[in-house]
mmCIF file of C-alpha atoms and ligand atoms in Angstrom:
data_model
loop_
_atom_site.group_PDB
_atom_site.id
_atom_site.type_symbol
_atom_site.label_atom_id
_atom_site.label_comp_id
_atom_site.label_asym_id
_atom_site.label_seq_id
_atom_site.Cartn_x
_atom_site.Cartn_y
_atom_site.Cartn_z
ATOM 1 C CA UNK L 1 80.290 -7.977 -60.663
ATOM 2 C CA UNK L 2 83.434 -6.455 -62.380
ATOM 3 C CA UNK L 3 85.121 -3.244 -61.672
ATOM 4 C CA UNK L 4 84.752 -0.355 -63.935
ATOM 5 C CA UNK L 5 87.724 1.274 -66.198
ATOM 6 C CA UNK L 6 86.854 4.741 -65.680
ATOM 7 C CA UNK L 7 86.365 6.357 -62.525
ATOM 8 C CA UNK L 8 85.302 9.919 -61.980
ATOM 9 C CA UNK L 9 85.824 12.221 -59.394
ATOM 10 C CA UNK L 10 83.793 14.432 -57.954
ATOM 11 C CA UNK L 11 85.230 16.562 -55.782
ATOM 12 C CA UNK L 12 83.721 17.898 -52.765
ATOM 13 C CA UNK L 13 86.277 19.657 -50.919
ATOM 14 C CA UNK L 14 85.102 23.602 -51.898
ATOM 15 C CA UNK L 15 81.892 23.428 -51.332
ATOM 16 C CA UNK L 16 81.362 20.338 -48.282
ATOM 17 C CA UNK L 17 84.799 20.612 -46.186
ATOM 18 C CA UNK L 18 84.689 24.765 -46.572
ATOM 19 C CA UNK L 19 81.244 24.400 -45.353
ATOM 20 C CA UNK L 20 81.889 23.147 -42.071
ATOM 21 C CA UNK L 21 85.152 24.799 -41.422
ATOM 22 C CA UNK L 22 84.872 27.077 -38.077
ATOM 23 C CA UNK L 23 86.162 30.402 -39.431
ATOM 24 C CA UNK L 24 85.068 32.174 -42.616
ATOM 25 C CA UNK L 25 87.470 31.441 -45.325
ATOM 26 C CA UNK L 26 88.203 34.376 -47.288
ATOM 27 C CA UNK L 27 86.668 34.356 -50.509
ATOM 28 C CA UNK L 28 90.516 35.225 -52.521
ATOM 29 C CA UNK L 29 91.159 32.067 -51.081
ATOM 30 C CA UNK L 30 88.619 29.694 -52.273
ATOM 31 C CA UNK L 31 89.299 31.102 -55.582
ATOM 32 C CA UNK L 32 93.173 30.419 -55.583
ATOM 33 C CA UNK L 33 92.017 26.376 -53.883
ATOM 34 C CA UNK L 34 89.650 26.073 -57.188
ATOM 35 C CA UNK L 35 92.000 27.136 -59.524
ATOM 36 C CA UNK L 36 94.149 24.770 -58.412
ATOM 37 C CA UNK L 37 92.302 21.925 -58.490
ATOM 38 C CA UNK L 38 90.895 23.007 -62.187
ATOM 39 C CA UNK L 39 94.762 21.794 -63.118
ATOM 40 C CA UNK L 40 94.840 18.336 -61.347
ATOM 41 C CA UNK L 41 92.695 16.878 -64.358
ATOM 42 C CA UNK L 42 89.905 16.553 -62.061
ATOM 43 C CA UNK L 43 86.846 16.939 -64.086
ATOM 44 C CA UNK L 44 83.630 18.150 -62.043
ATOM 45 C CA UNK L 45 84.456 20.102 -59.101
ATOM 46 C CA UNK L 46 81.700 21.104 -56.494
ATOM 47 C CA UNK L 47 82.128 25.411 -56.505
ATOM 48 C CA UNK L 48 80.008 26.246 -53.592
ATOM 49 C CA UNK L 49 76.256 26.452 -52.440
ATOM 50 C CA UNK L 50 73.408 28.973 -52.930
ATOM 51 C CA UNK L 51 72.176 28.058 -49.342
ATOM 52 C CA UNK L 52 71.134 30.843 -47.099
ATOM 53 C CA UNK L 53 73.155 32.700 -45.741
ATOM 54 C CA UNK L 54 71.610 32.591 -42.127
ATOM 55 C CA UNK L 55 72.275 29.077 -42.707
ATOM 56 C CA UNK L 56 76.218 28.253 -44.301
ATOM 57 C CA UNK L 57 77.478 31.539 -43.345
ATOM 58 C CA UNK L 58 80.869 30.101 -44.694
ATOM 59 C CA UNK L 59 80.082 29.793 -47.657
ATOM 60 C CA UNK L 60 77.825 33.535 -48.102
ATOM 61 C CA UNK L 61 80.332 34.481 -51.261
ATOM 62 C CA UNK L 62 79.182 31.354 -53.309
ATOM 63 C CA UNK L 63 78.410 33.861 -56.175
ATOM 64 C CA UNK L 64 81.681 36.013 -56.280
ATOM 65 C CA UNK L 65 83.891 32.230 -55.656
ATOM 66 C CA UNK L 66 81.914 31.794 -58.389
ATOM 67 C CA UNK L 67 81.736 34.190 -61.276
ATOM 68 C CA UNK L 68 85.752 34.618 -59.417
ATOM 69 C CA UNK L 69 87.289 31.235 -60.606
ATOM 70 C CA UNK L 70 89.009 30.782 -63.916
ATOM 71 C CA UNK L 71 86.758 27.749 -65.551
ATOM 72 C CA UNK L 72 87.935 25.161 -68.066
ATOM 73 C CA UNK L 73 86.169 24.031 -70.683
ATOM 74 C CA UNK L 74 86.791 20.001 -70.114
ATOM 75 C CA UNK L 75 85.662 21.309 -66.290
ATOM 76 C CA UNK L 76 82.423 21.253 -64.490
ATOM 77 C CA UNK L 77 81.408 22.996 -61.649
ATOM 78 C CA UNK L 78 78.287 22.198 -59.701
ATOM 79 C CA UNK L 79 77.139 23.813 -57.204
ATOM 80 C CA UNK L 80 73.864 23.191 -54.447
ATOM 81 C CA UNK L 81 71.365 24.078 -54.705
ATOM 82 C CA UNK L 82 68.415 24.144 -52.005
ATOM 83 C CA UNK L 83 65.134 26.221 -53.026
ATOM 84 C CA UNK L 84 64.331 28.288 -56.231
ATOM 85 C CA UNK L 85 65.372 31.592 -54.211
ATOM 86 C CA UNK L 86 68.350 29.520 -54.579
ATOM 87 C CA UNK L 87 68.497 28.669 -57.860
ATOM 88 C CA UNK L 88 67.484 32.306 -58.753
ATOM 89 C CA UNK L 89 70.207 33.637 -58.112
ATOM 90 C CA UNK L 90 72.474 30.840 -59.689
ATOM 91 C CA UNK L 91 71.000 31.275 -63.127
ATOM 92 C CA UNK L 92 71.802 34.881 -62.918
ATOM 93 C CA UNK L 93 75.155 34.178 -63.288
ATOM 94 C CA UNK L 94 75.160 31.906 -65.319
ATOM 95 C CA UNK L 95 75.509 27.908 -63.353
ATOM 96 C CA UNK L 96 75.406 25.112 -66.267
ATOM 97 C CA UNK L 97 74.861 22.018 -63.155
ATOM 98 C CA UNK L 98 73.303 22.116 -59.617
ATOM 99 C CA UNK L 99 72.369 19.525 -57.112
ATOM 100 C CA UNK L 100 69.340 19.266 -54.742
ATOM 101 C CA UNK L 101 69.327 17.568 -51.679
ATOM 102 C CA UNK L 102 68.127 16.137 -49.585
ATOM 103 C CA UNK L 103 67.472 13.459 -47.376
ATOM 104 C CA UNK L 104 65.704 9.735 -46.382
ATOM 105 C CA UNK L 105 65.663 10.713 -42.615
ATOM 106 C CA UNK L 106 62.668 12.716 -41.465
ATOM 107 C CA UNK L 107 64.646 14.491 -38.916
ATOM 108 C CA UNK L 108 67.696 14.929 -40.776
ATOM 109 C CA UNK L 109 65.807 16.478 -42.656
ATOM 110 C CA UNK L 110 63.986 18.830 -40.145
ATOM 111 C CA UNK L 111 67.110 20.175 -39.412
ATOM 112 C CA UNK L 112 68.997 20.602 -42.468
ATOM 113 C CA UNK L 113 66.923 22.420 -44.835
ATOM 114 C CA UNK L 114 63.621 22.423 -42.143
ATOM 115 C CA UNK L 115 61.220 20.849 -43.146
ATOM 116 C CA UNK L 116 59.103 17.331 -43.507
ATOM 117 C CA UNK L 117 60.046 14.542 -47.060
ATOM 118 C CA UNK L 118 57.793 15.134 -48.804
ATOM 119 C CA UNK L 119 58.152 19.014 -48.152
ATOM 120 C CA UNK L 120 61.819 18.544 -49.933
ATOM 121 C CA UNK L 121 60.369 16.250 -53.110
ATOM 122 C CA UNK L 122 57.569 18.991 -53.457
ATOM 123 C CA UNK L 123 60.898 21.593 -53.793
ATOM 124 C CA UNK L 124 63.318 20.126 -55.377
ATOM 125 C CA UNK L 125 60.107 18.997 -57.588
ATOM 126 C CA UNK L 126 60.737 22.980 -58.520
ATOM 127 C CA UNK L 127 63.732 23.599 -58.241
ATOM 128 C CA UNK L 128 64.290 20.748 -61.081
ATOM 129 C CA UNK L 129 61.484 22.005 -63.557
ATOM 130 C CA UNK L 130 62.198 25.304 -63.665
ATOM 131 C CA UNK L 131 66.181 23.438 -63.865
ATOM 132 C CA UNK L 132 65.191 21.608 -66.938
ATOM 133 C CA UNK L 133 63.959 25.424 -68.424
ATOM 134 C CA UNK L 134 67.447 26.123 -68.407
ATOM 135 C CA UNK L 135 67.961 22.638 -69.600
ATOM 136 C CA UNK L 136 70.730 22.120 -66.868
ATOM 137 C CA UNK L 137 71.900 19.192 -65.772
ATOM 138 C CA UNK L 138 71.326 18.160 -62.676
ATOM 139 C CA UNK L 139 72.588 15.711 -59.314
ATOM 140 C CA UNK L 140 70.493 14.686 -56.603
ATOM 141 C CA UNK L 141 72.793 14.038 -52.833
ATOM 142 C CA UNK L 142 70.642 12.041 -50.030
ATOM 143 C CA UNK L 143 72.373 12.893 -47.034
ATOM 144 C CA UNK L 144 72.228 9.888 -44.074
ATOM 145 C CA UNK L 145 71.617 6.683 -46.772
ATOM 146 C CA UNK L 146 73.485 4.632 -43.854
ATOM 147 C CA UNK L 147 72.365 6.373 -40.727
ATOM 148 C CA UNK L 148 71.446 9.148 -38.906
ATOM 149 C CA UNK L 149 72.331 11.640 -36.003
ATOM 150 C CA UNK L 150 68.948 11.970 -35.081
ATOM 151 C CA UNK L 151 67.084 8.036 -36.384
ATOM 152 C CA UNK L 152 70.429 6.054 -36.231
ATOM 153 C CA UNK L 153 69.165 3.463 -38.448
ATOM 154 C CA UNK L 154 67.996 3.839 -42.373
ATOM 155 C CA UNK L 155 66.005 1.561 -43.979
ATOM 156 C CA UNK L 156 67.446 1.359 -47.626
ATOM 157 C CA UNK L 157 64.340 0.288 -49.047
ATOM 158 C CA UNK L 158 63.520 3.846 -47.868
ATOM 159 C CA UNK L 159 66.740 5.200 -49.274
ATOM 160 C CA UNK L 160 65.648 3.255 -52.103
ATOM 161 C CA UNK L 161 61.947 4.843 -52.450
ATOM 162 C CA UNK L 162 62.979 8.458 -52.666
ATOM 163 C CA UNK L 163 66.378 7.650 -55.509
ATOM 164 C CA UNK L 164 63.821 5.768 -57.168
ATOM 165 C CA UNK L 165 61.232 9.637 -56.251
ATOM 166 C CA UNK L 166 64.945 12.078 -57.479
ATOM 167 C CA UNK L 167 65.872 10.266 -60.258
ATOM 168 C CA UNK L 168 62.044 10.032 -62.082
ATOM 169 C CA UNK L 169 61.678 13.608 -61.864
ATOM 170 C CA UNK L 170 65.009 13.884 -63.867
ATOM 171 C CA UNK L 171 68.309 14.070 -61.794
ATOM 172 C CA UNK L 172 70.881 12.268 -63.628
ATOM 173 C CA UNK L 173 73.006 11.571 -60.973
ATOM 174 C CA UNK L 174 72.094 10.689 -57.705
ATOM 175 C CA UNK L 175 74.136 11.319 -54.784
ATOM 176 C CA UNK L 176 73.957 8.440 -51.639
ATOM 177 C CA UNK L 177 75.894 10.186 -48.996
ATOM 178 C CA UNK L 178 77.252 8.584 -45.536
ATOM 179 C CA UNK L 179 77.331 11.786 -43.991
ATOM 180 C CA UNK L 180 78.380 10.326 -40.704
ATOM 181 C CA UNK L 181 79.889 7.510 -41.873
ATOM 182 C CA UNK L 182 78.302 4.940 -40.090
ATOM 183 C CA UNK L 183 78.702 2.779 -43.188
ATOM 184 C CA UNK L 184 80.689 -0.649 -42.896
ATOM 185 C CA UNK L 185 81.063 -2.834 -45.941
ATOM 186 C CA UNK L 186 77.950 -5.182 -44.872
ATOM 187 C CA UNK L 187 75.593 -2.394 -45.406
ATOM 188 C CA UNK L 188 76.538 -0.601 -48.043
ATOM 189 C CA UNK L 189 76.096 -4.440 -49.363
ATOM 190 C CA UNK L 190 72.428 -4.201 -49.101
ATOM 191 C CA UNK L 191 71.970 -0.693 -49.619
ATOM 192 C CA UNK L 192 73.167 -1.546 -52.965
ATOM 193 C CA UNK L 193 71.366 -3.896 -53.653
ATOM 194 C CA UNK L 194 68.715 -2.721 -53.094
ATOM 195 C CA UNK L 195 69.433 0.763 -55.032
ATOM 196 C CA UNK L 196 70.927 -0.702 -58.194
ATOM 197 C CA UNK L 197 67.490 -2.565 -58.277
ATOM 198 C CA UNK L 198 65.645 0.315 -59.076
ATOM 199 C CA UNK L 199 68.113 2.836 -61.245
ATOM 200 C CA UNK L 200 70.637 2.112 -63.250
ATOM 201 C CA UNK L 201 74.843 1.473 -62.042
ATOM 202 C CA UNK L 202 75.430 4.681 -64.200
ATOM 203 C CA UNK L 203 73.718 7.167 -62.595
ATOM 204 C CA UNK L 204 74.917 6.342 -59.061
ATOM 205 C CA UNK L 205 77.414 7.868 -57.453
ATOM 206 C CA UNK L 206 78.704 7.407 -53.283
ATOM 207 C CA UNK L 207 79.453 9.447 -51.474
ATOM 208 C CA UNK L 208 81.495 8.212 -48.026
ATOM 209 C CA UNK L 209 82.918 10.493 -45.617
ATOM 210 C CA UNK L 210 85.758 9.067 -43.124
ATOM 211 C CA UNK L 211 84.192 8.999 -38.900
ATOM 212 C CA UNK L 212 85.572 5.040 -38.044
ATOM 213 C CA UNK L 213 88.390 4.626 -41.320
ATOM 214 C CA UNK L 214 85.706 2.485 -43.365
ATOM 215 C CA UNK L 215 85.391 5.245 -46.147
ATOM 216 C CA UNK L 216 87.506 3.374 -48.586
ATOM 217 C CA UNK L 217 86.337 -0.449 -47.523
ATOM 218 C CA UNK L 218 83.033 0.811 -48.376
ATOM 219 C CA UNK L 219 84.725 2.014 -52.607
ATOM 220 C CA UNK L 220 85.732 -0.516 -53.177
ATOM 221 C CA UNK L 221 82.601 -2.688 -52.532
ATOM 222 C CA UNK L 222 81.116 0.596 -54.372
ATOM 223 C CA UNK L 223 83.147 -0.766 -57.531
ATOM 224 C CA UNK L 224 82.939 -4.195 -56.870
ATOM 225 C CA UNK L 225 79.531 -3.084 -58.360
ATOM 226 C CA UNK L 226 80.299 -1.421 -60.669
ATOM 227 C CA UNK L 227 79.385 2.440 -59.660
ATOM 228 C CA UNK L 228 82.671 4.352 -61.003
ATOM 229 C CA UNK L 229 81.469 7.869 -59.854
ATOM 230 C CA UNK L 230 82.993 8.588 -56.300
ATOM 231 C CA UNK L 231 82.742 11.890 -54.402
ATOM 232 C CA UNK L 232 86.416 13.083 -52.378
ATOM 233 C CA UNK L 233 86.916 15.976 -50.616
ATOM 234 C CA UNK L 234 91.260 16.820 -50.920
ATOM 235 C CA UNK L 235 92.144 17.159 -47.572
ATOM 236 C CA UNK L 236 89.636 14.634 -46.028
ATOM 237 C CA UNK L 237 88.271 18.025 -45.914
ATOM 238 C CA UNK L 238 84.383 18.445 -44.797
ATOM 239 C CA UNK L 239 81.505 17.237 -42.764
ATOM 240 C CA UNK L 240 77.941 18.360 -42.082
ATOM 241 C CA UNK L 241 77.127 21.101 -39.259
ATOM 242 C CA UNK L 242 73.749 20.046 -39.238
ATOM 243 C CA UNK L 243 74.559 15.653 -39.019
ATOM 244 C CA UNK L 244 76.527 15.560 -35.334
ATOM 245 C CA UNK L 245 79.178 13.657 -35.405
ATOM 246 C CA UNK L 246 80.191 14.574 -39.248
ATOM 247 C CA UNK L 247 84.621 13.484 -40.003
ATOM 248 C CA UNK L 248 85.568 14.373 -43.082
ATOM 249 C CA UNK L 249 84.989 13.029 -45.993
ATOM 250 C CA UNK L 250 86.724 10.624 -47.367
ATOM 251 C CA UNK L 251 90.322 11.919 -48.824
ATOM 252 C CA UNK L 252 90.479 12.830 -53.212
ATOM 253 C CA UNK L 253 93.903 11.866 -52.267
ATOM 254 C CA UNK L 254 93.671 7.718 -50.606
ATOM 255 C CA UNK L 255 91.217 7.175 -52.895
ATOM 256 C CA UNK L 256 93.231 8.226 -55.914
ATOM 257 C CA UNK L 257 96.246 5.920 -54.074
ATOM 258 C CA UNK L 258 93.252 3.444 -54.291
ATOM 259 C CA UNK L 259 91.901 3.407 -57.777
ATOM 260 C CA UNK L 260 95.642 4.008 -59.182
ATOM 261 C CA UNK L 261 96.368 0.637 -57.729
ATOM 262 C CA UNK L 262 93.858 -1.225 -59.169
ATOM 263 C CA UNK L 263 94.170 -0.012 -63.030
ATOM 264 C CA UNK L 264 91.768 2.729 -62.792
ATOM 265 C CA UNK L 265 91.879 5.346 -64.835
ATOM 266 C CA UNK L 266 90.650 9.170 -63.994
ATOM 267 C CA UNK L 267 93.171 11.412 -65.625
ATOM 268 C CA UNK L 268 93.603 12.952 -62.647
ATOM 269 C CA UNK L 269 97.748 13.816 -61.156
ATOM 270 C CA UNK L 270 98.207 12.787 -57.935
ATOM 271 C CA UNK L 271 101.259 14.805 -57.126
ATOM 272 C CA UNK L 272 99.046 17.653 -57.954
ATOM 273 C CA UNK L 273 96.105 17.045 -55.324
ATOM 274 C CA UNK L 274 98.441 16.537 -52.930
ATOM 275 C CA UNK L 275 99.833 19.924 -53.519
ATOM 276 C CA UNK L 276 96.662 21.603 -53.431
ATOM 277 C CA UNK L 277 95.804 19.702 -50.272
ATOM 278 C CA UNK L 278 98.681 20.872 -48.725
ATOM 279 C CA UNK L 279 98.276 24.400 -49.897
ATOM 280 C CA UNK L 280 94.206 23.842 -48.195
ATOM 281 C CA UNK L 281 95.700 23.121 -45.635
ATOM 282 C CA UNK L 282 98.398 25.403 -44.837
ATOM 283 C CA UNK L 283 95.540 27.917 -45.515
ATOM 284 C CA UNK L 284 92.988 26.321 -42.731
ATOM 285 C CA UNK L 285 95.538 25.373 -40.450
ATOM 286 C CA UNK L 286 98.794 26.501 -40.842
ATOM 287 C CA UNK L 287 100.630 23.336 -41.663
HETATM 288 P P1 HMG E 1 63.813 28.954 -43.963
HETATM 289 O O1 HMG E 1 64.613 29.467 -43.294
HETATM 290 O O2 HMG E 1 64.192 26.956 -43.129
HETATM 291 O O3 HMG E 1 63.086 29.677 -43.924
HETATM 292 O O4 HMG E 1 64.999 27.872 -44.497
HETATM 293 P P2 HMG E 1 62.320 30.046 -45.524
HETATM 294 O O5 HMG E 1 62.347 29.247 -46.602
HETATM 295 O O6 HMG E 1 60.792 30.897 -44.951
HETATM 296 O O7 HMG E 1 63.622 31.559 -45.353
HETATM 297 C C1 HMG E 1 63.410 31.770 -44.446
HETATM 298 C C2 HMG E 1 65.415 33.507 -44.877
HETATM 299 O O8 HMG E 1 66.230 32.902 -45.665
HETATM 300 C C3 HMG E 1 64.070 33.771 -45.614
HETATM 301 O O9 HMG E 1 64.757 35.721 -45.377
HETATM 302 C C4 HMG E 1 64.848 33.599 -47.003
HETATM 303 O O10 HMG E 1 64.009 34.869 -47.526
HETATM 304 C C5 HMG E 1 66.001 33.434 -46.423
HETATM 305 P P3 HMG E 1 64.677 36.514 -44.617
HETATM 306 O O11 HMG E 1 62.874 36.708 -44.721
HETATM 307 O O12 HMG E 1 65.022 36.066 -43.050
HETATM 308 O O13 HMG E 1 64.887 37.290 -44.719
HETATM 309 N N1 HMG E 1 66.735 32.074 -47.877
HETATM 310 C C6 HMG E 1 67.366 32.384 -48.588
HETATM 311 N N2 HMG E 1 68.843 33.721 -48.307
HETATM 312 C C7 HMG E 1 69.461 32.588 -49.512
HETATM 313 N N3 HMG E 1 69.811 32.477 -50.483
HETATM 314 C C8 HMG E 1 68.942 31.188 -50.371
HETATM 315 C C9 HMG E 1 67.517 31.439 -49.112
HETATM 316 N N4 HMG E 1 66.277 30.755 -49.241
HETATM 317 C C10 HMG E 1 66.054 30.761 -47.697
HETATM 318 N N5 HMG E 1 67.937 29.554 -51.560
HETATM 319 C C11 HMG E 1 66.336 26.662 -46.553
HETATM 320 C C12 HMG E 1 65.282 26.893 -45.934
HETATM 321 C C13 HMG E 1 66.256 25.300 -47.105
HETATM 322 C C14 HMG E 1 66.810 27.161 -47.381
HETATM 323 C C15 HMG E 1 67.830 26.724 -45.188
HETATM 324 O O14 HMG E 1 67.336 25.994 -45.015
HETATM 325 C C16 HMG E 1 68.777 26.636 -46.018
HETATM 326 O O15 HMG E 1 69.483 27.043 -47.084
HETATM 327 N N6 HMG E 1 69.282 25.421 -45.869
HETATM 328 C C17 HMG E 1 70.809 24.416 -45.750
HETATM 329 C C18 HMG E 1 71.597 23.724 -44.513
HETATM 330 C C19 HMG E 1 72.605 23.453 -46.042
HETATM 331 O O16 HMG E 1 73.368 24.026 -46.453
HETATM 332 N N7 HMG E 1 73.239 22.374 -45.414
HETATM 333 C C20 HMG E 1 74.586 21.230 -45.654
HETATM 334 C C21 HMG E 1 74.505 21.335 -47.291
HETATM 335 S S1 HMG E 1 73.746 19.507 -46.688
HETATM 336 C C22 HMG E 1 75.441 18.090 -46.603
HETATM 337 O O17 HMG E 1 76.109 18.795 -47.006
HETATM 338 C C23 HMG E 1 74.840 17.496 -47.150
HETATM 339 C C24 HMG E 1 75.327 16.532 -48.751
HETATM 340 O O18 HMG E 1 77.210 16.752 -48.668
HETATM 341 C C25 HMG E 1 75.528 14.812 -48.383
HETATM 342 C C26 HMG E 1 76.978 13.834 -47.463
HETATM 343 O O19 HMG E 1 77.497 14.867 -47.136
HETATM 344 O O20 HMG E 1 76.048 12.996 -47.533
HETATM 345 C C27 HMG E 1 74.752 17.030 -49.871
HETATM 346 MG MG1 MG E 2 79.653 15.408 -47.484
#
């Protein structure tokens, strides 16, 4: 076990963060937010999602946002895709990278995407087939991997089995989501011990929410296992509208502070990032 020397932070604030805001954020604010994030040194910024506007009205302006942002050559802008309908819309805009999503929890899937785990895999297979035809990079998210608001405990083996399926289907990277932030260093260890038996460490990302203040400790454990891709959200924005109890994602600023202290490189300017955090807080909460 040794720390990675470089970590890629995947900034999810513009998608996972803004999808959970009560008010609809003006499109121009989203565009300005992503443009500012692009100047911080972040190399991956999840821009929006092409889900049903009935499910997530907050991101119904996905096309305008994706087309409106100034894309930097060295920054990737993945978008969340629920089905082939969403992917067709995204492809028409020249999207190069997508994220698909499901969960080992049957009940969470029913609430979030209105289908079973098995049905979600079929949907994802269809998305992956189309995405591969267009040489897209594909990330696979698994939600509620450390606990579910409807089913409670989730067995690590169940997560591993699903992660393995998505990886074999062609996802380049699997992000293990602690959607409601109930994970602890001990449960994270158990999950990683199980998943890393099947999937190479360089293909695993971790995605923590900070409900009980364990997110940084959990990330520390993941780093000890060599995980080098970490999802986070500037200003700790976020939550999932279909996961009662889900508070914000771990704040990018905090993760960066810890990584800098550990001497792990990220390429990100912490001062610029703090500035963007202040900007979005001002826009959302007037402070
Ligand atoms: P559905 O309503 O169950 O069924 O949608 P459907 O496929 O029959 O579609 C119904 C209607 O939606 C139809 O329109 C479709 O055309 C339309 P109508 O005939 O009623 O006028 N529709 C769409 N419209 C636009 N774009 C589309 C699309 N697809 C269908 N892509 C569906 C199923 C999955 C689409 C829907 O339930 C949905 O969009 N769910 C997404 C919910 C979501 O985004 N949740 C949050 C993201 S997951 C998350 O946050 C966790 C994560 O961050 C990790 C973590 O934090 O741990 C990833
Ligand atoms: Mg999240």
